[in-house]
XYZ file of C-alpha atoms in Angstrom:
339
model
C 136.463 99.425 89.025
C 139.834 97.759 89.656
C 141.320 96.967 92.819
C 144.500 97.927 91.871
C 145.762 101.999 90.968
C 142.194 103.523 90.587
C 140.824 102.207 93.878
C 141.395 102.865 97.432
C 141.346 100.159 100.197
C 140.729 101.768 103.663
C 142.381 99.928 106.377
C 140.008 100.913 109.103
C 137.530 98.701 109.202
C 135.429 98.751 113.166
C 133.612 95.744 113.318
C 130.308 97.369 114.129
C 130.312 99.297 111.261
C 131.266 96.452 108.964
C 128.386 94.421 110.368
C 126.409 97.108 109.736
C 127.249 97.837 105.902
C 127.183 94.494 105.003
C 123.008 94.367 106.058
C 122.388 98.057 104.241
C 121.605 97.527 101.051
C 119.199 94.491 102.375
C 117.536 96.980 104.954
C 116.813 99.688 102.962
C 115.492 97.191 100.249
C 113.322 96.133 103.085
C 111.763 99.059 104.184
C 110.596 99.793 100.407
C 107.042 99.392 101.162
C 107.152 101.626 104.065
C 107.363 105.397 103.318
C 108.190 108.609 105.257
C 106.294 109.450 108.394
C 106.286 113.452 108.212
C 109.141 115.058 106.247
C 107.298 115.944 102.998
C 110.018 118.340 101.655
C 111.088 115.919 98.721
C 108.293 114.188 96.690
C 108.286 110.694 96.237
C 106.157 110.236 92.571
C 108.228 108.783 89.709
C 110.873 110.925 87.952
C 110.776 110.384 84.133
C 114.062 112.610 84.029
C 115.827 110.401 86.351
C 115.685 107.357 83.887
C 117.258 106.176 81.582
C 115.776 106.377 77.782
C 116.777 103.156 76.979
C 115.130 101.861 80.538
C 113.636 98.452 79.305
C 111.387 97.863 82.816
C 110.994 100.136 85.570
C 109.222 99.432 89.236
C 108.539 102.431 91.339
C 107.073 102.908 94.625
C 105.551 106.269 96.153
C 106.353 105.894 99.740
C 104.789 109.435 100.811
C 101.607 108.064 99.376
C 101.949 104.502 100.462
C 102.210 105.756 104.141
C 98.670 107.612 105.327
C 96.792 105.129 103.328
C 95.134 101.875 105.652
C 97.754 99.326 103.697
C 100.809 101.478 104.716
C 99.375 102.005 108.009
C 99.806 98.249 108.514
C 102.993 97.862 107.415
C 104.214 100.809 109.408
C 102.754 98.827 112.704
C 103.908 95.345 111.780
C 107.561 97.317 111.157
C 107.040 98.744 114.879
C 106.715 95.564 116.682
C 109.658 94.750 119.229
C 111.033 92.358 117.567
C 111.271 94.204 114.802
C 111.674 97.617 116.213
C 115.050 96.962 117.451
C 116.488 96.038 114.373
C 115.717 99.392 113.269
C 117.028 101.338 116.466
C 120.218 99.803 115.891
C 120.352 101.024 112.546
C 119.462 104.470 112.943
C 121.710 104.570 115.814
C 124.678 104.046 113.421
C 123.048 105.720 110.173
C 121.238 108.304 111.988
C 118.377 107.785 109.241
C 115.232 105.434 109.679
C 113.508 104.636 106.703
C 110.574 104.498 107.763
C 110.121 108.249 108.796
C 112.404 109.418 105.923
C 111.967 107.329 102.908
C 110.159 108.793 100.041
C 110.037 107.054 97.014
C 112.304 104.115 95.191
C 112.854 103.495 91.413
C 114.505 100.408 90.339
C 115.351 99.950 86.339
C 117.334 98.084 84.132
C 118.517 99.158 80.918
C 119.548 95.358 80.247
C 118.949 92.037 80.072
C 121.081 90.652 82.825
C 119.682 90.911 86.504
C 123.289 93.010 87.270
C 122.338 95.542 84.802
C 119.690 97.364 87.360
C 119.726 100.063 89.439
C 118.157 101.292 92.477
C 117.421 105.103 92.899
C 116.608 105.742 96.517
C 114.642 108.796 97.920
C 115.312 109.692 101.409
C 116.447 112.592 103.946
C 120.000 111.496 104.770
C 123.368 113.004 106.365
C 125.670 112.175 103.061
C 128.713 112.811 104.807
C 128.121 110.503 107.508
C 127.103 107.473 104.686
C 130.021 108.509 103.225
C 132.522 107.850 106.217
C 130.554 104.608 106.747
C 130.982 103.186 103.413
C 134.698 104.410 103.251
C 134.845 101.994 106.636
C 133.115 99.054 104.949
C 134.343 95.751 104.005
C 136.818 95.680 101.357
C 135.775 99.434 100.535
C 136.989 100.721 97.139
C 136.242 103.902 95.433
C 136.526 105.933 91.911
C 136.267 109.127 91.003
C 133.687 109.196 87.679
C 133.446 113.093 86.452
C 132.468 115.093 89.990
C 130.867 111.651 91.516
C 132.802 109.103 93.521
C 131.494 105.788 93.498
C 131.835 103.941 96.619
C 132.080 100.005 96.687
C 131.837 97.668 99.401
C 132.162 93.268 99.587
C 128.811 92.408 99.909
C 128.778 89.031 102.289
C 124.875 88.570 100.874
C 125.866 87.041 98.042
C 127.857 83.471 97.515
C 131.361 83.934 96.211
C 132.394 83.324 92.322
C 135.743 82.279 91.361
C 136.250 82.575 94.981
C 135.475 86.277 94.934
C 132.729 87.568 96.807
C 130.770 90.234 94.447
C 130.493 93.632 95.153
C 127.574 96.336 96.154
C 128.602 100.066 94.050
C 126.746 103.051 95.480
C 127.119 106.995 94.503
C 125.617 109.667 96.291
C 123.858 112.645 94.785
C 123.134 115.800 96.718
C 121.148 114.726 100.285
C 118.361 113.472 98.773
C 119.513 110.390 96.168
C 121.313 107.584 96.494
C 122.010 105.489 93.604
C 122.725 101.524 94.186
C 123.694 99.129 91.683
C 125.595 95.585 91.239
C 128.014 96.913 88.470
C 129.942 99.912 88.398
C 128.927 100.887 84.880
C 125.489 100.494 85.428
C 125.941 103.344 88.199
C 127.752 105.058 86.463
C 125.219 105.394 83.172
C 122.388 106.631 86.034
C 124.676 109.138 86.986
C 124.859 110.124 83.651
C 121.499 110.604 83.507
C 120.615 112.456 86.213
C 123.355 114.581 85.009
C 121.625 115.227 81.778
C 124.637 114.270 79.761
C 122.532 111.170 78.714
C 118.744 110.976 77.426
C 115.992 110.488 80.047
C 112.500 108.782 79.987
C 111.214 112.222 79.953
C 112.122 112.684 76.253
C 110.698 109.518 75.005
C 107.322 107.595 74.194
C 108.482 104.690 76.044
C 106.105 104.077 79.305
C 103.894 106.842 79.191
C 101.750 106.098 81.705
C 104.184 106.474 84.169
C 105.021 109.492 86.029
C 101.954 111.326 84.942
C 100.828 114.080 87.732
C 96.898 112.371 88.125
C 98.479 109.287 88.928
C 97.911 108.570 92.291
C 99.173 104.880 92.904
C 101.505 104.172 95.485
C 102.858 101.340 93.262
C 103.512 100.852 89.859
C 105.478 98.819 86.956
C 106.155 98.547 82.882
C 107.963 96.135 80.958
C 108.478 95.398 77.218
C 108.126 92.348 76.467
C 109.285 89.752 79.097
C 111.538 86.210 77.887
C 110.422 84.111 80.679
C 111.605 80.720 80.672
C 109.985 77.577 81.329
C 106.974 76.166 80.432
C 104.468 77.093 83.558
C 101.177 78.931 82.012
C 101.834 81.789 84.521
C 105.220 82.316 82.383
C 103.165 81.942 78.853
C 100.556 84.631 79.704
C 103.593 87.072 79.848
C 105.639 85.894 76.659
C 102.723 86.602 74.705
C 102.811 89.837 76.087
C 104.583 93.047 74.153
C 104.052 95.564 77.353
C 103.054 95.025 80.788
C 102.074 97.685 83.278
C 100.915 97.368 86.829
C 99.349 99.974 89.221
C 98.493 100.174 92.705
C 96.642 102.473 95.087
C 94.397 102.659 97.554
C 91.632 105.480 96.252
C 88.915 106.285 99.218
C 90.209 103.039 101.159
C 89.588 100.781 98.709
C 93.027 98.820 97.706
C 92.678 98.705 93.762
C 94.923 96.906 91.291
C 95.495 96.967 87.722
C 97.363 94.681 85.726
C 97.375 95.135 81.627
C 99.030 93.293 79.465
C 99.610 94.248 75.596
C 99.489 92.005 72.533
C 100.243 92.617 69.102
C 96.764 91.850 67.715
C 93.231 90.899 69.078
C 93.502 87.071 68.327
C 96.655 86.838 70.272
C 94.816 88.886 73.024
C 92.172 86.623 73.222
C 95.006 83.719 73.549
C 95.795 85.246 76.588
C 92.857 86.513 77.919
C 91.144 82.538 77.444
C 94.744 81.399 79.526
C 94.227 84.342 82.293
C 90.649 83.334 82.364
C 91.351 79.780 83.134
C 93.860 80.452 86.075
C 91.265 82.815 88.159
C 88.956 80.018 87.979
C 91.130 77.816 89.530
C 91.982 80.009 92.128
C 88.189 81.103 92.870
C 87.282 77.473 93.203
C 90.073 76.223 95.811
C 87.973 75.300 98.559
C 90.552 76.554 101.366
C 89.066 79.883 102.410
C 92.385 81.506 103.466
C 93.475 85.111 103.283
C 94.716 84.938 100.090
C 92.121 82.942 98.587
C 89.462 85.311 100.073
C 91.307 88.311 98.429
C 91.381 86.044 94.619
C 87.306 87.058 95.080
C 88.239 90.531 94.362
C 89.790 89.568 90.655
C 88.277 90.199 87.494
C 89.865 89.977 83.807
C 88.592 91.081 80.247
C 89.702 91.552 77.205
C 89.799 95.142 75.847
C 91.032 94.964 71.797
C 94.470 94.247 72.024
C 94.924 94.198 75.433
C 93.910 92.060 78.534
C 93.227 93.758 81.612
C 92.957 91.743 84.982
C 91.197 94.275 87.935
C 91.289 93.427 91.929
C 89.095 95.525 93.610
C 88.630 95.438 97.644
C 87.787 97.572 101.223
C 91.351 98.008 101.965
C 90.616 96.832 105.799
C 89.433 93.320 104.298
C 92.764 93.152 102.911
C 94.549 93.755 106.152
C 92.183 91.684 107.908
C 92.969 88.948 105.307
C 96.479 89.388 105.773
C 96.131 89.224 109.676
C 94.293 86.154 109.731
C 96.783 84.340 107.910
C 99.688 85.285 109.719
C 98.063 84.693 112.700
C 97.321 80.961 111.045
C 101.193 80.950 110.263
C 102.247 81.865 113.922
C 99.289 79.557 115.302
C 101.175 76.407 113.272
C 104.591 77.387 114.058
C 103.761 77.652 117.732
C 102.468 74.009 117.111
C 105.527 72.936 115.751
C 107.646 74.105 118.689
């Protein structure tokens, strides 16, 4: 997208709505883990036909399953504190749409190496014409017609300027029901493509299949081919090894359960990993600080199964919260200190 013949510059801009558009992308980001609270009309499980073929990672999150369970409960009361609360009331008041009673589900994939090549498919009950007129009044709004979508861009003040140009946020909207956010025009543009079937899908390859399959029932989960981490840390060595790696989590009969696999190419190089893995949950399960977190390590387990290693966490999902309570109540105890 130019800024030049192609794209229109609105000179409207009301200063409450700017503030508001430049935080949206960052809110609704936010609000990811939180899910809707009643409208059940539109799913929220993972769409194979809504991603690309070529999709080399994909991270999706089931917020109509995430919500009723004990983990999404807590979130949804730690998001309805005061302090928090009226951060959202100000939002809905201008977007008419709080994402925590009307977001279902969120897909973010990349089809490419570079961090700007991903996009974010939301899920949510929204008015598109009033998003629309708000991201027409944004800063340094631009638009451009591709085939019968517009895509609407907007400065986005998160980011540091390059060159001395700030970088942009590109949005389309589909229908009331899918929004489509993305850091480069083309990369929107391609997902449009996609969900308009002029492009192949994930549903017509081999790539991922454990995701999107109907008995799945995890509020959470992830795939990658293999992963070029850099550095040398052994955390980043694990996952170079690695061909595939898939996470999944849910909370079956209250029980918070997560599964991390990752794939080698052969057994030996398996059990490379696997001894490395090994290693690190030992030194967690030995740290003699007792925290939340190091209470929840307890709940890790990891074996090797043929060519793949498999690390398991396994725990009452209301020792989790009480876990995580504890320690921010540790964090709020020592900050209180401080002032």
């Amino acid at each position: 997208m130019k800024r030049g013949a192609r794209a229109r510059r609105l000179e409207t801009k009301p200063e409450i709505v700017h503030a508001q558009m430049k935080s949206t992308l960052l809110s609704l980001l936010c609000c990811a883990g939180v899910g809707a609270a009643g409208l059940t009309t539109f799913a929220g499980p993972l769409k194979r036909a809504d991603i690309a073929a070529q999709a080399i990672w994909v991270v999706h999150v089931d917020c109509d399953i995430l919500r009723p369970t004990t983990i999404g409960q807590f979130l949804l009361t730690e998001l309805s504190k005061p302090e928090v609360q009226d951060k959202f009331a100000a939002f809905q008041s201008i977007f008419s749409f709080d994402p925590r009673k009307q977001l279902h589900g969120l897909t973010l994939y990349s089809s490419g190496s570079a961090p700007e090549d991903g996009v974010l498919l939301f899920y949510a009950d929204f008015d598109p014409e009033r998003l629309a007129i708000l991201a027409r009044a944004a800063n340094g709004y631009l638009s451009v017609t591709n085939h019968q979508h517009v895509i609407h861009a907007w400065i986005d003040d998160h980011k540091k300027a390059k060159d001395g140009v700030k970088p942009l946020v590109y949005a389309a909207i589909q229908g009331s029901r899918l929004i489509i956010f993305g850091q480069r025009q083309t990369a929107v543009a391609k997902a449009l493509d996609v969900l308009d079937y002029t492009t192949p899908n994930l549903s017509s390859t081999q790539s991922f299949p454990e995701m999107g399959t109907p008995t799945d029932t995890s509020f959470l989960q992830a795939a990658a081919n293999k992963l070029d981490l850099p550095g040398s840390d052994p955390n980043a060595a694990i996952f170079r090894l690695s061909k595939m790696v898939r996470l999944q989590i849910g909370e079956p009969q209250g029980r918070l359960t997560a599964t991390l696999t990752l794939d080698a190419n052969d057994e030996e190089v398996a059990g490379q990993m696997a001894s490395v893995g090994q290693g690190l949950l030992a030194l967690v399960k030995l740290q003699q600080d007792k925290s939340g977190a190091a209470k929840l390590a307890e709940g890790l387990s990891l074996e090797q199964k043929g060519t793949s290693v498999v690390t398991s966490f396994g725990l009452p999902a209301e020792d989790v919260v009480n876990s995580l309570k504890a320690d921010a109540a540790k964090k709020a105890e020592k900050k209180a200190e401080k002032e």
